[in-house]
Amino acid sequence: KNEVEQSPQNLTAQEGEFITINCSYSVGISALHWLQQHPGGGIVSLFMLSSGKKKHGRLIATINIQEKHSSLHITASHPRDSAVYICAATASGNQFYFGTGTSLTVIP
Amino acid sequence: NAGVMQNPRHLVRRRGQEARLRCSPMKGHSHVYWYRQLPEEGLKFMVYLQKENIIDESGMPKERFSAEFPKEGPSILRIQQVVRGDSAAYFCASSPVLADTQYFGPGTRLTVL
């Protein structure tokens, strides 16, 4: 079992839909990261959070420390949001654990 | 402020050769991380370095792989005697302090023939 599990693995949505990607982890963490990898391979760090909620534009990330669960929400999805979204946990001792990613396709 | 730079962007090597991948962190960043993404697989942590020090190399293969981040110049990931299984995208990221947001480079795509 991976230390970080994401769901769903693949997601197809219509433009404008509200999207949720889930991440559960089994290790103690110091921070939880959400990354976006574009089809060309480039990686962008979207959020780093250790508690509560963060918002950036149409993206919202939440984390529940007690339940060891984080969600990434995309409001009013757009085709340019199509990418792979990766959840990563930074554990104590500098260990990094990555989820396998969620491949999102937003159809016009 | 230039972002994280990696070079080369694409590298082709024959089995048995050496591969050297370079990463220049963002200005002011003293923490560098290397990750590997094998074809059709997720990212895997390899090594975390600060200037002149390896902090955590728990994700590095025990043989043939080494990393350094000298006082001057870029961080180097070195793979000796490459094999086909080393073919992957290697990403570098940097941050100003530990456990801060990491900024990723564009990656180096290594192909071993």
Coordinates of C-alpha atoms in Angstrom, one line a residue:
Chain A
K1 CA 0.0 0.0 0.0
N2 CA 1.3 3.4 -0.9
E3 CA 1.8 6.0 1.8
V4 CA -0.1 8.5 -0.4
E5 CA -3.3 7.4 -2.2
Q6 CA -5.1 9.5 -4.7
S7 CA -8.5 9.2 -6.3
P8 CA -9.8 9.1 -8.9
Q9 CA -6.9 8.0 -11.2
N10 CA -8.6 9.4 -14.2
L11 CA -11.3 12.1 -14.4
T12 CA -13.2 13.5 -17.3
A13 CA -15.4 16.6 -16.8
Q14 CA -17.4 19.0 -18.9
E15 CA -16.2 22.6 -19.0
G16 CA -17.7 24.5 -16.1
E17 CA -18.1 21.6 -13.7
F18 CA -16.8 21.6 -10.2
I19 CA -14.0 19.1 -9.7
T20 CA -12.7 17.3 -6.6
I21 CA -9.6 15.2 -6.4
N22 CA -8.9 13.4 -3.1
C23 CA -5.7 12.4 -1.4
S24 CA -5.3 10.2 1.7
Y25 CA -2.0 9.6 3.4
S26 CA -0.9 7.2 6.1
V27 CA 2.3 8.8 7.4
G28 CA 2.8 11.7 9.8
I29 CA 3.4 14.8 7.7
S30 CA 4.9 18.2 8.1
A31 CA 3.3 19.5 4.8
L32 CA 1.0 18.3 2.0
H33 CA 1.7 19.5 -1.5
W34 CA -0.5 19.7 -4.6
L35 CA 1.4 19.7 -7.9
Q36 CA 0.2 20.1 -11.5
Q37 CA 2.0 18.4 -14.4
H38 CA 1.1 19.6 -17.8
P39 CA 1.0 17.3 -20.9
G40 CA 4.4 18.7 -21.9
G41 CA 5.8 17.4 -18.6
G42 CA 6.4 20.7 -16.7
I43 CA 5.5 20.7 -13.0
V44 CA 4.1 23.5 -11.1
S45 CA 3.6 23.6 -7.3
L46 CA 0.0 24.7 -6.7
F47 CA -0.3 24.5 -2.9
M48 CA 1.6 23.6 0.2
L49 CA -0.5 23.3 3.3
S50 CA -0.2 21.9 6.8
S51 CA -3.7 22.8 8.0
G52 CA -7.0 24.3 7.0
K53 CA -7.6 25.6 3.6
K54 CA -5.9 27.7 0.8
K55 CA -7.4 29.3 -2.2
H56 CA -5.7 30.6 -5.4
G57 CA -8.0 31.7 -8.2
R58 CA -10.4 28.8 -9.1
L59 CA -8.3 26.3 -7.1
I60 CA -9.0 25.4 -3.5
A61 CA -7.0 23.0 -1.3
T62 CA -8.1 21.7 2.0
I63 CA -6.6 19.4 4.5
N64 CA -7.9 17.5 7.5
I65 CA -5.0 16.5 9.7
Q66 CA -7.1 14.2 12.0
E67 CA -8.5 12.3 9.1
K68 CA -5.2 12.4 7.1
H69 CA -7.0 13.6 4.0
S70 CA -6.7 16.4 1.6
S71 CA -8.8 17.6 -1.3
L72 CA -8.1 19.7 -4.3
H73 CA -11.1 21.5 -5.8
I74 CA -11.4 23.3 -9.1
T75 CA -14.4 25.5 -9.6
A76 CA -15.7 26.4 -13.1
S77 CA -13.3 24.0 -14.8
H78 CA -11.8 24.9 -18.1
P79 CA -10.0 22.8 -20.8
R80 CA -6.7 24.5 -19.8
D81 CA -7.1 22.8 -16.4
S82 CA -6.4 19.5 -18.2
A83 CA -3.3 18.0 -16.6
V84 CA -2.1 15.5 -14.1
Y85 CA -2.6 16.6 -10.5
I86 CA -0.2 15.0 -8.0
C87 CA -0.5 14.9 -4.2
A88 CA 2.8 14.7 -2.3
A89 CA 3.4 14.5 1.4
T90 CA 6.5 15.7 3.2
A91 CA 7.0 13.6 6.3
S92 CA 9.3 14.3 9.2
G93 CA 12.9 13.3 8.4
N94 CA 12.7 14.9 5.0
Q95 CA 10.9 11.9 3.5
F96 CA 8.8 12.7 0.4
Y97 CA 5.9 10.5 -0.7
F98 CA 4.0 11.0 -3.9
G99 CA 0.6 9.9 -5.0
T100 CA 0.3 8.3 -8.5
G101 CA -1.5 11.3 -9.8
T102 CA -5.0 12.1 -11.2
S103 CA -5.2 12.6 -14.9
L104 CA -7.9 15.3 -15.5
T105 CA -9.4 16.0 -18.9
V106 CA -11.8 18.9 -19.2
I107 CA -14.0 18.7 -22.4
P108 CA -15.2 22.0 -24.0
Chain B
N1 CA 14.2 36.3 -11.2
A2 CA 14.9 33.3 -13.4
G3 CA 13.2 30.1 -12.5
V4 CA 14.9 26.8 -11.8
M5 CA 17.0 25.8 -14.8
Q6 CA 18.0 22.4 -15.8
N7 CA 20.3 21.3 -18.6
P8 CA 20.4 19.6 -20.8
R9 CA 16.7 19.3 -21.5
H10 CA 17.2 16.1 -23.4
L11 CA 20.2 13.7 -23.1
V12 CA 20.9 10.6 -25.0
R13 CA 23.5 8.1 -23.8
R14 CA 24.5 4.6 -24.8
R15 CA 24.6 1.9 -22.2
G16 CA 27.8 2.2 -20.1
Q17 CA 28.3 5.9 -20.6
E18 CA 28.0 8.5 -17.9
A19 CA 25.1 11.0 -17.6
R20 CA 25.5 14.4 -15.9
L21 CA 22.4 16.4 -15.2
R22 CA 22.7 20.0 -14.0
C23 CA 20.3 22.0 -11.9
S24 CA 20.6 25.7 -11.1
P25 CA 18.2 26.7 -8.4
M26 CA 16.3 29.9 -8.2
K27 CA 18.3 32.8 -6.9
G28 CA 18.4 32.8 -3.1
H29 CA 17.4 29.1 -2.8
S30 CA 19.8 26.9 -1.0
H31 CA 17.7 23.7 -0.9
V32 CA 17.7 21.4 -3.9
Y33 CA 15.7 18.3 -4.5
W34 CA 16.0 15.7 -7.3
Y35 CA 13.1 13.5 -8.5
R36 CA 12.8 10.8 -11.1
Q37 CA 9.8 10.0 -13.2
L38 CA 10.0 6.7 -15.0
P39 CA 7.8 6.3 -18.1
E40 CA 4.2 5.8 -17.2
E41 CA 5.0 6.1 -13.4
G42 CA 4.7 8.8 -10.8
L43 CA 7.4 11.0 -9.3
K44 CA 9.9 9.5 -6.9
F45 CA 12.1 11.4 -4.5
M46 CA 15.8 10.8 -5.0
V47 CA 17.8 13.2 -2.9
Y48 CA 17.7 16.5 -1.0
L49 CA 20.7 18.7 -0.7
Q50 CA 21.7 22.0 0.8
K51 CA 24.8 23.8 -0.2
E52 CA 27.8 21.4 0.0
N53 CA 25.7 18.9 2.0
I54 CA 23.6 15.9 1.2
I55 CA 20.7 15.9 3.7
D56 CA 18.7 13.0 2.6
E57 CA 19.6 10.5 -0.1
S58 CA 17.2 7.8 0.9
G59 CA 15.6 7.7 -2.6
M60 CA 18.9 7.3 -4.5
P61 CA 19.9 3.9 -5.9
K62 CA 22.8 2.6 -3.9
E63 CA 25.1 2.2 -6.9
R64 CA 26.0 4.3 -9.9
F65 CA 24.1 7.4 -8.8
S66 CA 25.5 10.4 -6.9
A67 CA 24.6 14.0 -6.3
E68 CA 26.3 17.1 -5.3
F69 CA 25.5 20.8 -4.7
P70 CA 28.8 22.6 -4.5
K71 CA 29.4 26.0 -2.9
E72 CA 29.6 27.5 -6.3
G73 CA 27.8 26.3 -9.4
P74 CA 24.8 24.1 -10.1
S75 CA 23.7 20.9 -8.4
I76 CA 24.8 17.9 -10.4
L77 CA 23.1 14.5 -10.6
R78 CA 25.6 12.0 -11.9
I79 CA 24.7 8.5 -13.2
Q80 CA 27.6 6.3 -14.0
Q81 CA 27.5 3.3 -16.4
V82 CA 23.9 4.1 -17.5
V83 CA 21.5 1.2 -18.2
R84 CA 18.2 1.3 -20.2
G85 CA 16.3 1.3 -17.0
D86 CA 17.7 4.7 -16.2
S87 CA 15.7 6.2 -19.0
A88 CA 13.4 8.7 -17.3
A89 CA 12.6 12.3 -16.7
Y90 CA 14.7 13.8 -13.9
F91 CA 13.3 16.9 -12.2
C92 CA 15.0 19.3 -10.0
A93 CA 13.2 21.6 -7.5
S94 CA 14.5 24.3 -5.2
S95 CA 13.1 26.1 -2.2
P96 CA 14.4 29.0 0.0
V97 CA 14.0 27.0 3.2
L98 CA 13.1 23.5 4.2
A99 CA 9.4 22.5 3.9
D100 CA 8.7 25.6 1.8
T101 CA 7.0 25.6 -1.6
Q102 CA 9.2 24.0 -4.1
Y103 CA 9.8 25.4 -7.6
F104 CA 10.4 22.8 -10.3
G105 CA 12.7 22.9 -13.2
P106 CA 11.6 21.8 -16.7
G107 CA 13.3 18.4 -16.3
T108 CA 15.9 16.5 -18.2
R109 CA 14.7 13.6 -20.3
L110 CA 17.4 10.9 -20.3
T111 CA 17.2 8.3 -23.0
V112 CA 19.6 5.3 -22.8
L113 CA 20.1 3.5 -26.0

